[in-house]
Coordinates of C-alpha atoms in Angstrom, one line a residue:
M8 CA 58.7 -12.6 53.9
S9 CA 56.8 -15.8 54.2
D10 CA 54.5 -14.2 56.7
I11 CA 53.6 -11.5 54.2
V12 CA 52.9 -14.1 51.5
L13 CA 50.7 -16.0 53.8
I14 CA 48.8 -12.8 54.5
L15 CA 48.5 -11.7 50.8
I16 CA 47.4 -15.1 49.5
P17 CA 44.1 -15.1 51.4
I18 CA 43.5 -11.4 50.4
I19 CA 44.2 -12.2 46.8
I20 CA 41.8 -15.2 47.0
I21 CA 39.1 -13.1 48.5
V22 CA 39.6 -10.4 45.9
L23 CA 39.4 -12.9 43.1
L24 CA 36.3 -14.5 44.5
A25 CA 34.7 -11.1 44.8
A26 CA 35.8 -10.2 41.3
I27 CA 34.7 -13.4 39.6
P28 CA 31.0 -12.5 39.5
S29 CA 31.8 -9.2 37.8
M30 CA 33.8 -11.0 35.1
I31 CA 30.9 -13.2 34.0
V32 CA 28.5 -11.7 31.4
I33 CA 25.2 -13.5 30.7
T34 CA 23.2 -12.2 27.8
R35 CA 19.6 -13.3 27.2
Q36 CA 18.2 -14.4 23.9
Q37 CA 17.3 -11.5 21.4
N38 CA 19.4 -9.1 23.5
V39 CA 22.9 -7.8 23.5
R40 CA 25.1 -6.3 26.2
L41 CA 27.7 -3.6 25.6
I42 CA 31.1 -3.7 27.3
E43 CA 32.6 -0.5 28.5
T44 CA 36.3 -0.2 29.5
F45 CA 36.8 2.6 31.9
G46 CA 33.6 4.1 30.6
K47 CA 34.4 3.8 26.9
F48 CA 32.6 1.4 24.6
S49 CA 34.8 -1.6 23.7
S50 CA 32.7 -4.5 22.5
V51 CA 29.3 -6.1 22.1
R52 CA 28.3 -9.4 23.7
N53 CA 25.6 -11.5 22.1
A54 CA 23.3 -14.0 23.7
G55 CA 25.0 -16.6 25.9
L56 CA 27.9 -16.6 28.4
S57 CA 31.0 -14.6 28.1
L58 CA 33.8 -13.1 30.2
K59 CA 35.2 -9.6 30.7
L60 CA 37.7 -7.9 32.9
P61 CA 36.5 -7.4 36.5
W62 CA 34.9 -4.2 37.7
P63 CA 35.9 -1.4 37.7
I64 CA 38.1 -2.0 34.7
Q65 CA 35.2 -3.1 32.6
R66 CA 31.4 -3.1 33.1
A67 CA 28.5 -4.6 31.1
T68 CA 25.4 -2.5 30.3
P69 CA 21.9 -4.0 31.0
D70 CA 20.3 -6.1 28.3
F71 CA 19.6 -4.1 25.1
S72 CA 16.7 -5.6 23.2
L73 CA 17.0 -6.6 19.5
R74 CA 13.3 -7.4 19.2
V75 CA 11.1 -5.7 16.6
R76 CA 9.2 -2.8 18.1
E77 CA 6.2 -0.9 16.8
I78 CA 5.2 2.7 17.0
A79 CA 1.6 3.6 16.2
E80 CA 0.6 7.2 15.6
D81 CA -2.3 9.1 14.2
V82 CA -0.6 11.9 12.2
G83 CA -2.6 15.0 11.3
V84 CA -1.5 16.1 7.8
K85 CA -2.5 18.7 5.2
S86 CA -2.5 17.4 1.6
S87 CA -1.4 19.4 -1.4
D88 CA -5.0 20.3 -2.2
N89 CA -5.5 21.7 1.3
A90 CA -7.4 18.8 2.8
F91 CA -6.9 18.1 6.5
V92 CA -6.8 14.4 7.2
V93 CA -5.5 12.0 9.9
V94 CA -3.2 9.3 8.7
P95 CA -3.0 6.3 11.0
I96 CA 0.5 4.8 10.6
R97 CA 2.4 2.0 12.3
V98 CA 6.2 1.7 12.0
Q99 CA 8.0 -1.5 12.9
F100 CA 11.7 -1.1 13.6
S101 CA 14.6 -2.9 15.2
V102 CA 18.3 -2.5 15.9
R103 CA 20.3 -3.3 12.8
S104 CA 23.3 -5.7 12.9
G105 CA 26.4 -3.7 13.7
G106 CA 24.4 -0.7 14.8
E107 CA 24.2 -1.6 18.5
E108 CA 26.6 1.1 19.7
A109 CA 24.8 3.9 17.9
A110 CA 21.4 2.6 18.9
Y111 CA 22.4 2.5 22.5
Y112 CA 24.4 5.7 22.9
R113 CA 23.0 8.1 20.4
L114 CA 19.3 8.2 21.3
D115 CA 18.3 9.0 24.8
D116 CA 14.6 8.0 24.2
P117 CA 14.6 5.8 21.1
E118 CA 10.8 5.3 20.7
G119 CA 10.0 9.0 21.4
Q120 CA 12.6 10.3 19.1
I121 CA 11.8 7.8 16.3
R122 CA 8.1 8.8 16.7
S123 CA 9.1 12.4 16.1
Y124 CA 11.0 11.5 12.9
V125 CA 8.0 9.4 11.8
V126 CA 5.5 12.3 12.3
N127 CA 7.8 14.8 10.5
Q128 CA 8.4 12.4 7.6
V129 CA 4.7 11.5 7.2
R130 CA 3.8 15.2 7.1
S131 CA 6.5 16.0 4.6
T132 CA 5.5 13.2 2.3
A133 CA 1.8 13.9 2.6
S134 CA 2.2 17.6 1.8
S135 CA 3.2 16.7 -1.8
M136 CA 0.3 14.4 -2.4
S137 CA -3.4 15.2 -3.1
F138 CA -6.2 13.8 -1.0
D139 CA -7.1 11.2 -3.6
D140 CA -3.4 10.2 -3.9
L141 CA -3.3 9.5 -0.2
F142 CA -6.2 7.0 -0.6
K143 CA -5.3 5.5 -4.0
G144 CA -1.5 5.5 -3.6
R145 CA -1.0 4.1 -0.1
D146 CA 1.6 1.7 -1.3
A147 CA 3.7 4.4 -2.8
F148 CA 3.2 6.5 0.3
E149 CA 4.4 3.6 2.5
Q150 CA 7.4 3.0 0.3
D151 CA 8.4 6.6 0.3
V152 CA 8.1 6.9 4.1
E153 CA 10.0 3.6 4.6
A154 CA 12.8 4.6 2.2
T155 CA 13.4 8.1 3.6
L156 CA 12.9 7.1 7.2
G157 CA 15.0 4.0 6.9
A158 CA 18.0 6.1 5.6
R159 CA 17.6 8.5 8.5
M160 CA 17.3 5.8 11.2
A161 CA 20.3 3.9 9.9
E162 CA 22.5 6.7 11.2
F163 CA 21.2 5.9 14.7
G164 CA 21.7 2.1 14.4
Y165 CA 18.1 1.2 13.6
Q166 CA 16.4 -0.3 10.6
I167 CA 12.8 0.0 9.5
E168 CA 11.2 -3.4 9.2
N169 CA 7.8 -2.2 7.8
V170 CA 5.6 0.8 7.4
L171 CA 1.8 0.2 7.5
V172 CA -0.6 3.0 6.6
D173 CA -4.3 2.6 7.2
D174 CA -7.0 4.5 5.3
P175 CA -6.6 8.3 5.9
Q176 CA -9.5 9.7 8.0
P177 CA -10.8 13.0 6.8
S178 CA -11.6 15.8 9.3
D179 CA -15.2 16.4 10.4
E180 CA -15.5 19.4 8.1
L181 CA -14.2 17.5 5.1
R182 CA -16.5 14.5 6.0
E183 CA -19.5 16.8 6.1
A184 CA -18.5 18.3 2.8
F185 CA -18.2 14.8 1.2
D186 CA -21.6 14.0 2.7
R187 CA -23.1 17.1 1.0
V188 CA -21.5 16.2 -2.3
I189 CA -22.8 12.6 -2.1
A190 CA -26.3 13.9 -1.2
A191 CA -26.2 16.3 -4.1
Q192 CA -25.1 13.5 -6.5
R193 CA -28.0 11.3 -5.2
L194 CA -30.5 14.1 -5.7
M195 CA -29.1 14.6 -9.2
E196 CA -29.4 10.9 -10.0
A197 CA -32.9 10.8 -8.6
A198 CA -33.9 13.8 -10.7
T199 CA -32.3 12.2 -13.8
N200 CA -34.1 8.9 -13.1
E201 CA -37.4 10.7 -12.6
G202 CA -36.9 12.7 -15.8
E203 CA -36.0 9.5 -17.7
A204 CA -39.2 7.9 -16.3
V205 CA -41.3 10.8 -17.4
R206 CA -39.7 10.7 -20.9
I207 CA -40.3 6.9 -21.1
K208 CA -44.0 7.4 -20.1
S209 CA -44.3 10.2 -22.6
V210 CA -42.8 8.2 -25.4
A211 CA -45.0 5.2 -24.4
A212 CA -48.1 7.4 -24.4
A213 CA -47.1 8.9 -27.8
N214 CA -46.5 5.5 -29.2
A215 CA -49.8 4.2 -27.8
E216 CA -51.6 7.3 -29.2
G217 CA -50.0 6.8 -32.6
E218 CA -50.9 3.2 -32.6
A219 CA -54.5 4.0 -31.6
L220 CA -54.7 6.6 -34.4
K221 CA -53.3 4.1 -36.8
I222 CA -55.8 1.6 -35.9
K223 CA -58.6 4.2 -36.0
G224 CA -57.5 5.4 -39.4
E225 CA -57.4 1.8 -40.7
A226 CA -60.9 1.3 -39.3
F227 CA -62.1 4.5 -41.0
A228 CA -60.6 3.4 -44.2
Q229 CA -62.2 0.1 -44.0
F230 CA -65.5 1.7 -43.1
R231 CA -65.3 4.1 -46.0
A232 CA -64.4 1.2 -48.3
V233 CA -67.4 -0.7 -47.1
I234 CA -69.7 2.3 -47.6
A235 CA -68.3 2.9 -51.0
E236 CA -68.7 -0.7 -51.9
G237 CA -72.3 -0.7 -50.6
N238 CA -73.1 2.5 -52.5
A239 CA -71.6 1.1 -55.7
E240 CA -73.6 -2.1 -55.3
A241 CA -76.8 -0.2 -54.5
L242 CA -76.3 2.2 -57.5
E243 CA -75.7 -0.8 -59.8
K244 CA -78.9 -2.5 -58.7
F245 CA -80.9 0.7 -58.9
T246 CA -79.8 1.5 -62.5
A247 CA -80.4 -2.1 -63.5
K248 CA -84.0 -2.1 -62.2
T249 CA -85.0 1.5 -63.3
G250 CA -83.1 1.7 -66.5
L251 CA -81.7 5.1 -65.6
D252 CA -78.1 6.0 -66.3
A253 CA -75.6 6.5 -63.4
R254 CA -75.8 10.4 -63.5
D255 CA -79.6 10.4 -63.2
A256 CA -79.4 7.8 -60.4
L257 CA -76.9 10.0 -58.4
T258 CA -79.1 13.0 -58.9
F259 CA -82.0 11.0 -57.5
F260 CA -80.1 9.8 -54.4
T261 CA -78.9 13.4 -53.8
S262 CA -82.5 14.6 -53.7
V263 CA -83.4 11.8 -51.3
N264 CA -80.5 12.8 -49.0
E265 CA -81.5 16.4 -49.1
M266 CA -85.1 15.6 -48.1
E267 CA -83.9 13.5 -45.2
A268 CA -81.6 16.4 -44.1
V269 CA -84.5 18.8 -44.3
T270 CA -86.6 16.5 -42.1
T271 CA -83.8 16.2 -39.5
A272 CA -83.2 19.9 -39.5
A273 CA -86.9 20.6 -39.0
E274 CA -86.9 18.3 -36.0
A275 CA -84.2 20.5 -34.3
G276 CA -86.7 23.3 -33.9
G277 CA -84.8 26.1 -35.7
R278 CA -81.5 25.3 -34.0
V279 CA -80.0 23.8 -37.1
V280 CA -79.3 25.8 -40.3
F281 CA -79.7 23.7 -43.4
I282 CA -78.4 25.0 -46.8
A283 CA -79.2 23.0 -49.8
A284 CA -76.4 22.1 -52.2
G285 CA -77.9 24.3 -55.0
A286 CA -78.7 27.3 -52.8
K287 CA -75.7 29.5 -53.6
G288 CA -75.7 33.0 -51.9
S289 CA -78.4 32.1 -49.5
E290 CA -76.1 31.2 -46.6
T291 CA -76.2 34.8 -45.1
Q292 CA -79.9 35.1 -45.4
A293 CA -80.4 31.8 -43.6
L294 CA -78.1 32.8 -40.8
L295 CA -79.8 36.3 -40.5
G296 CA -83.2 34.6 -40.4
T297 CA -82.1 32.2 -37.7
T298 CA -80.7 35.1 -35.6
T299 CA -83.9 37.1 -36.0
Q300 CA -86.0 34.2 -34.7
D301 CA -83.7 33.9 -31.7

């Protein structure tokens, strides 16, 4: 019996020495390791040193990262007003506390499968928004994606840390259409500005012409006033020296003016028709005579 004990003790010691390394679990910072008992999940070991039952009773999975990871994707979407745009989106996610089992076992390719959920959720949200809403309401868009995606990812042991949406990029066709619209608006603005300039010039010219006519009218009025004043003064002096009354003086001046007019008409060589003030009914004869001479 003692011989058997002596044989078993070294064997047990060797087995224990061989099993001790498999009983030690060392977990790195920002990681966890999951313990499986006969292939079934039993516990989670956080960072540090811990012990477990020896293999093959229990085994520890490789380190499972708790760090925040990021997925970047350019998602092609169609808005509610049929505009095709590309939405650059970045989703930051991590394993939630208490969700280590689901995060490790339920998803075979976490990043690839989460990426698929992100694309589907972005397209679903964008389809209910207009193109302008995608630009103006990015905060609401981010919040909607984060809330809906967060609820879905919680089932798989993950939590959404942040959703970042950059400016949507329109398709080449939509960008060309915008360029044409902007060009048309620029042409319209240029035409409006040109028309406004023409209107301003016209108004300025009209104002200048009106001002010129006003000045000319005032000058004519002053000229007539001077002429009238001169005539009145001349008439007054003439009547004072000759003793004639004003009516006779006016008749005299009229006769003098007619003689000056006759002299001027004669100098024109028949090209001027002169009709005296008292020659009523002789206009036609004068015109006929002039025509016959020509």
